[in-house]
Coordinates of N, CA and C in Angstrom, one line a residue:
X1 N 37.3 97.3 -182.2 CA 36.4 96.3 -182.0 C 37.1 94.8 -181.5
X2 N 38.4 94.8 -182.8 CA 39.3 93.8 -182.6 C 39.9 94.2 -181.1
X3 N 40.2 95.1 -180.5 CA 40.6 95.1 -179.3 C 39.9 94.5 -178.0
X4 N 38.7 95.0 -178.5 CA 37.7 94.6 -177.3 C 37.5 93.0 -177.4
X5 N 37.8 92.1 -178.7 CA 38.0 90.5 -178.9 C 39.0 90.1 -178.3
X6 N 40.4 91.0 -178.3 CA 41.5 90.6 -177.6 C 41.4 90.4 -176.1
X7 N 40.6 91.5 -175.4 CA 40.5 91.6 -174.2 C 39.5 90.6 -173.5
X8 N 38.8 90.5 -174.1 CA 37.5 89.4 -173.4 C 38.2 88.1 -173.1
X9 N 39.1 87.4 -174.2 CA 39.7 86.2 -173.5 C 40.5 86.5 -172.2
X10 N 41.4 87.3 -172.7 CA 42.3 87.9 -171.2 C 41.6 88.0 -170.0
X11 N 40.6 88.8 -170.1 CA 39.6 88.8 -168.8 C 39.1 87.3 -168.4
X12 N 38.5 86.7 -169.3 CA 38.2 85.1 -168.6 C 39.2 84.3 -168.2
X13 N 40.2 84.3 -168.9 CA 41.7 83.6 -168.6 C 42.1 84.1 -167.1
X14 N 42.2 85.3 -167.1 CA 42.3 85.9 -165.4 C 41.4 85.4 -164.6
X15 N 40.2 85.7 -164.7 CA 38.9 85.1 -164.0 C 39.1 83.6 -163.7
X16 N 39.7 82.7 -164.4 CA 39.6 81.4 -164.0 C 40.8 81.2 -163.4
X17 N 42.1 81.5 -163.7 CA 43.2 81.8 -162.5 C 42.6 81.9 -161.4
X18 N 42.4 83.4 -161.0 CA 41.9 83.6 -159.7 C 41.0 82.9 -159.1
X19 N 39.9 82.2 -159.9 CA 38.9 81.4 -159.0 C 39.4 80.1 -158.6
X20 N 40.5 79.5 -159.2 CA 41.1 78.4 -159.1 C 42.2 78.3 -157.9
X21 N 42.5 79.5 -157.8 CA 43.5 79.5 -156.6 C 42.9 79.1 -155.1
X22 N 42.1 79.3 -154.7 CA 41.4 78.8 -153.6 C 41.2 77.2 -153.5
X23 N 40.8 76.8 -154.9 CA 40.4 75.4 -154.6 C 41.9 74.7 -154.4
X24 N 42.7 74.9 -154.8 CA 43.8 74.2 -154.6 C 44.9 74.2 -153.3
X25 N 44.2 75.2 -152.5 CA 44.7 74.9 -151.1 C 43.6 73.9 -150.4
X26 N 44.3 72.7 -150.3 CA 43.4 71.5 -149.3 C 44.5 71.3 -148.1
X27 N 44.2 72.3 -146.9 CA 45.2 72.3 -146.2 C 44.1 71.6 -144.7
X28 N 44.7 70.7 -144.2 CA 44.6 69.6 -143.3 C 44.4 70.9 -141.9
X29 N 43.2 71.0 -141.5 CA 43.4 71.7 -140.2 C 44.0 71.5 -138.9
X30 N 44.5 72.3 -138.6 CA 45.9 72.2 -137.5 C 44.8 71.8 -136.1
X31 N 45.9 71.7 -135.2 CA 45.3 71.2 -133.9 C 44.8 72.8 -133.1
X32 N 44.1 72.4 -132.5 CA 43.3 73.7 -131.7 C 44.0 73.9 -130.4
X33 N 43.9 75.0 -129.7 CA 44.3 75.4 -128.6 C 44.2 74.3 -127.5
X34 N 43.2 73.5 -127.4 CA 42.5 72.6 -126.6 C 43.2 71.3 -126.7
X35 N 43.3 71.0 -128.1 CA 43.9 69.7 -128.5 C 45.7 69.7 -128.1
X36 N 46.3 70.9 -128.3 CA 47.4 71.1 -127.9 C 48.1 70.8 -126.2
X37 N 47.2 71.4 -125.6 CA 47.1 71.5 -124.3 C 47.0 70.0 -123.4
X38 N 46.0 69.2 -124.2 CA 45.5 67.9 -124.1 C 46.6 66.6 -124.2
X39 N 47.4 66.9 -125.1 CA 48.6 65.9 -125.4 C 50.0 66.6 -124.8
X40 N 50.1 67.8 -124.0 CA 51.1 67.9 -123.6 C 51.5 67.2 -122.5
X41 N 50.6 66.2 -121.8 CA 51.2 65.6 -120.5 C 50.3 64.7 -120.4
X42 N 50.4 63.7 -119.8 CA 49.3 62.6 -119.5 C 48.4 62.9 -118.1
X43 N 47.3 62.7 -117.9 CA 46.5 63.6 -116.9 C 46.2 62.0 -115.8
X44 N 45.8 62.9 -114.9 CA 45.7 61.8 -113.6 C 44.4 62.5 -112.9
X45 N 43.6 61.6 -112.5 CA 42.3 62.1 -112.1 C 42.7 62.3 -110.1
X46 N 42.4 63.3 -109.8 CA 42.8 63.8 -108.6 C 41.3 64.0 -107.6
X47 N 40.4 64.1 -108.2 CA 39.1 64.0 -107.7 C 38.1 64.2 -108.3
X48 N 36.6 63.8 -107.5 CA 35.8 63.9 -108.4 C 34.7 64.8 -107.6
X49 N 33.9 65.6 -108.3 CA 33.2 66.6 -107.4 C 31.4 66.6 -107.6
X50 N 30.9 66.9 -106.9 CA 29.5 67.3 -107.6 C 29.4 68.7 -108.4
X51 N 28.2 69.1 -109.2 CA 28.2 70.3 -109.8 C 28.7 71.4 -108.7
X52 N 28.6 71.6 -107.6 CA 28.5 72.5 -106.8 C 30.4 72.6 -106.3
X53 N 31.2 71.6 -106.8 CA 32.2 71.7 -106.4 C 32.6 71.0 -105.4
X54 N 31.8 70.3 -104.5 CA 31.9 69.6 -103.3 C 32.6 68.1 -103.6
X55 N 33.8 67.7 -102.9 CA 34.5 66.4 -103.3 C 33.5 65.3 -102.8
X56 N 33.3 64.6 -103.4 CA 32.7 63.2 -103.4 C 33.7 62.0 -102.9
X57 N 33.5 61.7 -101.9 CA 34.5 60.7 -101.4 C 34.3 59.5 -102.2
X58 N 35.8 58.8 -101.9 CA 36.0 57.7 -102.9 C 35.2 56.5 -102.6
X59 N 34.9 56.1 -101.4 CA 33.9 54.9 -101.1 C 32.4 55.3 -101.7
X60 N 32.0 56.7 -102.1 CA 30.6 56.4 -102.7 C 30.9 56.4 -104.2
X61 N 31.9 56.4 -104.8 CA 32.3 56.2 -106.2 C 32.3 54.4 -106.6
X62 N 31.8 54.4 -108.1 CA 32.0 53.1 -108.5 C 33.1 52.8 -108.5
X63 N 33.2 51.1 -108.4 CA 34.6 50.6 -108.6 C 35.4 51.0 -110.1
X64 N 34.5 51.2 -111.3 CA 35.1 51.8 -112.5 C 35.8 53.0 -112.7
X65 N 35.3 54.2 -111.5 CA 35.6 55.3 -111.5 C 36.7 55.2 -110.7
X66 N 36.7 54.6 -109.5 CA 37.9 54.2 -108.6 C 39.1 53.6 -109.1
X67 N 39.0 53.0 -110.3 CA 40.2 52.0 -111.3 C 40.6 53.4 -112.0
X68 N 39.7 54.1 -112.6 CA 40.5 55.5 -113.6 C 41.3 56.0 -112.3
X69 N 41.4 56.2 -111.2 CA 41.9 57.2 -110.2 C 43.3 56.4 -110.4
X70 N 43.6 55.1 -110.8 CA 44.7 54.4 -110.4 C 45.7 54.7 -111.9
X71 N 44.6 54.8 -113.0 CA 45.5 55.2 -114.1 C 45.9 56.7 -114.7
X72 N 46.9 56.7 -115.6 CA 47.3 57.9 -116.1 C 46.6 58.0 -117.5
X73 N 45.8 58.8 -118.1 CA 45.2 59.1 -119.5 C 46.3 59.9 -120.0
X74 N 46.7 59.5 -121.2 CA 47.5 60.0 -122.0 C 47.3 60.3 -123.6
X75 N 47.0 61.5 -124.1 CA 46.5 61.9 -125.2 C 47.4 62.2 -126.4
X76 N 47.5 61.4 -127.4 CA 48.6 61.8 -128.3 C 47.9 62.4 -129.9
X77 N 48.7 63.0 -130.5 CA 48.4 64.0 -131.2 C 47.5 63.3 -132.6
X78 N 47.9 61.9 -132.6 CA 47.0 61.0 -133.8 C 45.8 60.6 -133.4
X79 N 45.1 61.4 -132.8 CA 43.9 60.9 -132.0 C 43.6 59.5 -131.3
X80 N 45.3 59.2 -130.6 CA 45.1 57.7 -129.9 C 45.0 58.3 -128.4
X81 N 44.6 57.4 -127.9 CA 44.7 57.5 -126.4 C 45.2 56.6 -125.2
X82 N 45.8 56.6 -124.6 CA 46.3 55.3 -123.8 C 46.0 55.8 -122.3
X83 N 45.7 54.6 -121.6 CA 45.5 54.3 -120.2 C 46.8 53.7 -119.5
X84 N 47.5 54.4 -118.9 CA 48.8 54.1 -118.6 C 48.5 53.5 -116.6
X85 N 49.5 52.4 -116.3 CA 49.5 52.3 -115.1 C 50.4 53.3 -114.4
X86 N 50.2 54.1 -113.3 CA 50.5 55.0 -112.6 C 52.2 54.4 -112.2
X87 N 52.2 53.6 -111.8 CA 53.5 52.9 -111.3 C 54.5 52.6 -112.2
X88 N 54.4 51.8 -113.0 CA 55.0 51.1 -114.3 C 54.9 52.1 -115.5
X89 N 53.8 52.8 -115.8 CA 54.1 53.5 -117.0 C 53.7 52.8 -118.3
X90 N 53.5 51.4 -117.8 CA 52.8 50.4 -118.9 C 51.5 50.4 -119.6
X91 N 51.3 50.7 -120.8 CA 50.1 50.6 -121.4 C 49.0 49.7 -121.0
X92 N 47.8 49.9 -120.3 CA 47.0 49.0 -119.8 C 45.7 49.2 -120.7
X93 N 45.6 50.2 -121.2 CA 44.3 50.0 -122.5 C 44.8 51.2 -123.3
X94 N 43.7 51.3 -124.4 CA 44.0 52.2 -125.4 C 42.9 52.8 -126.1
X95 N 42.6 53.6 -127.2 CA 41.6 54.1 -127.9 C 41.9 55.3 -128.5
X96 N 40.7 55.6 -128.7 CA 40.8 57.0 -129.5 C 40.1 58.2 -128.8
X97 N 40.6 59.5 -129.2 CA 39.7 60.7 -128.6 C 39.7 61.6 -130.0
X98 N 38.6 62.8 -129.5 CA 38.3 63.5 -130.5 C 37.8 64.9 -129.7
X99 N 38.0 66.0 -130.1 CA 37.4 67.1 -129.4 C 36.0 67.5 -130.6
X100 N 34.9 67.3 -129.9 CA 33.9 67.7 -130.5 C 32.7 69.1 -130.4
X101 N 31.9 69.2 -130.9 CA 31.1 70.4 -130.6 C 31.6 71.7 -130.2
X102 N 32.5 72.2 -131.0 CA 33.1 73.3 -130.9 C 34.4 73.1 -129.7
X103 N 35.0 72.2 -129.6 CA 36.0 72.0 -128.6 C 35.0 72.0 -127.3
X104 N 34.0 71.8 -127.1 CA 33.2 71.5 -125.7 C 33.1 70.2 -125.2
X105 N 33.4 69.3 -126.1 CA 33.0 67.8 -125.5 C 34.1 67.1 -125.9
X106 N 34.5 66.4 -125.0 CA 35.8 65.2 -125.2 C 35.2 64.2 -125.6
X107 N 35.4 63.0 -126.8 CA 34.7 62.1 -127.1 C 35.8 60.9 -127.0
X108 N 36.0 60.1 -125.9 CA 36.9 59.4 -125.6 C 35.9 57.9 -125.5
X109 N 37.1 57.0 -126.5 CA 36.7 55.4 -126.7 C 37.8 54.5 -126.3
X110 N 37.7 54.0 -124.8 CA 38.6 53.3 -124.3 C 37.4 52.4 -123.7
X111 N 37.8 51.0 -123.4 CA 37.0 50.1 -122.6 C 37.2 50.7 -121.3
X112 N 36.0 50.7 -120.6 CA 36.3 51.1 -119.2 C 36.0 52.6 -119.1
X113 N 36.2 53.4 -119.7 CA 36.4 54.9 -119.8 C 36.1 55.1 -121.2
X114 N 34.7 55.0 -121.4 CA 34.0 55.5 -122.7 C 33.1 56.7 -122.6
X115 N 32.7 57.4 -123.8 CA 32.1 58.4 -123.8 C 32.0 60.1 -124.2
X116 N 31.1 60.5 -124.1 CA 31.5 62.0 -124.6 C 31.2 62.8 -123.0
X117 N 32.3 63.4 -122.7 CA 32.3 64.3 -121.5 C 32.6 65.7 -121.9
X118 N 31.7 66.3 -121.1 CA 31.6 67.8 -121.2 C 33.0 68.4 -120.6
X119 N 33.6 69.1 -121.6 CA 35.0 69.7 -121.4 C 34.7 71.2 -120.4
X120 N 34.5 70.8 -119.1 CA 34.1 72.3 -118.3 C 35.3 73.1 -118.4
X121 N 36.4 72.8 -118.0 CA 37.6 73.5 -117.9 C 38.9 72.4 -118.7
X122 N 39.9 73.4 -119.2 CA 41.1 73.0 -119.7 C 42.0 73.9 -119.7
X123 N 43.1 74.0 -119.1 CA 44.0 74.7 -118.9 C 45.4 73.7 -118.8
X124 N 46.8 74.4 -118.9 CA 47.7 73.6 -118.5 C 47.7 72.8 -117.1
X125 N 47.0 73.5 -116.1 CA 47.4 72.9 -114.9 C 46.1 72.3 -114.2
X126 N 45.0 72.1 -115.4 CA 43.7 71.5 -114.7 C 42.9 70.9 -116.0
X127 N 42.2 69.7 -115.9 CA 41.4 69.5 -116.8 C 39.9 68.9 -115.6
X128 N 38.8 69.6 -116.3 CA 37.8 69.2 -115.7 C 36.5 68.6 -116.5
X129 N 36.0 67.2 -116.3 CA 35.0 66.7 -117.5 C 33.9 66.3 -116.6
X130 N 32.7 67.0 -117.3 CA 31.4 66.8 -116.6 C 30.9 65.3 -117.6
X131 N 30.2 64.5 -116.4 CA 29.9 63.3 -116.7 C 28.7 62.6 -115.7
X132 N 27.9 61.7 -116.3 CA 27.0 60.9 -115.5 C 27.8 59.7 -115.0
X133 N 27.7 59.4 -113.4 CA 28.3 58.5 -113.4 C 27.6 58.2 -111.9
X134 N 27.7 56.8 -111.4 CA 26.7 56.5 -110.4 C 27.7 57.0 -109.2
X135 N 27.0 57.2 -108.2 CA 27.4 58.1 -107.1 C 26.6 57.5 -105.8
X136 N 27.2 56.5 -105.0 CA 26.3 55.5 -103.9 C 25.2 54.6 -104.6
X137 N 25.6 54.6 -105.6 CA 24.6 53.8 -106.6 C 23.4 54.3 -107.2
X138 N 23.3 55.6 -107.2 CA 22.7 56.7 -107.8 C 23.4 57.6 -108.8
X139 N 23.2 57.2 -110.2 CA 23.2 58.0 -111.3 C 23.4 59.4 -111.1
X140 N 24.1 60.2 -111.3 CA 24.3 61.6 -111.0 C 25.4 62.4 -112.2
X141 N 25.4 63.5 -112.4 CA 26.2 64.4 -113.0 C 27.2 64.7 -111.9
X142 N 28.3 64.8 -112.6 CA 29.6 64.7 -111.5 C 31.0 65.4 -112.5
X143 N 31.6 66.2 -111.6 CA 32.6 66.4 -112.4 C 33.8 65.7 -112.2
X144 N 34.7 65.0 -113.1 CA 36.2 64.4 -112.9 C 37.2 65.7 -113.3
X145 N 38.1 65.7 -111.8 CA 38.9 66.7 -112.1 C 40.5 65.8 -112.3
X146 N 41.3 66.6 -113.1 CA 42.4 65.8 -113.5 C 43.5 67.2 -113.3
X147 N 44.7 66.4 -112.9 CA 45.9 67.6 -113.1 C 47.0 66.5 -114.0
X148 N 47.8 67.4 -114.6 CA 49.0 67.0 -115.5 C 49.8 66.1 -114.6
X149 N 50.6 65.1 -115.2 CA 51.7 64.3 -114.8 C 52.7 64.5 -115.1
X150 N 53.6 65.5 -114.5 CA 54.6 65.8 -114.9 C 55.9 65.2 -114.4
X151 N 56.6 64.4 -115.2 CA 57.5 63.8 -114.8 C 59.1 64.3 -115.2

């Protein structure tokens, strides 16, 4: 009986130590594969297409969309995003970015380029963002195609 009474506290102590082990791990989630690709290079809008992949001519796009084509979008690891002038690389505007909805949506908050964009494709050579935008004055879904800027 004495052996059993000695064994019970040792068993309880062992269980407590094992159960507390996982609680001590307060790891910060690491970057996802998509976020690593985003921060590799600045991104430049090359075209805007309709949902079937047909290019939309620049004169059919709104002034805001045409203005975005003149910028490079630079995503940083600290969830900051900068809009850079393509010629001087000077920061024109800045804000924040987050991948949400299991990395299927890119949430960008920059003045003039804000919203939740469907992340249709993201590779080291191309990013495609789906969004509603005015085309010929009519709001419709379109795909903004971006290429990395390698200098």
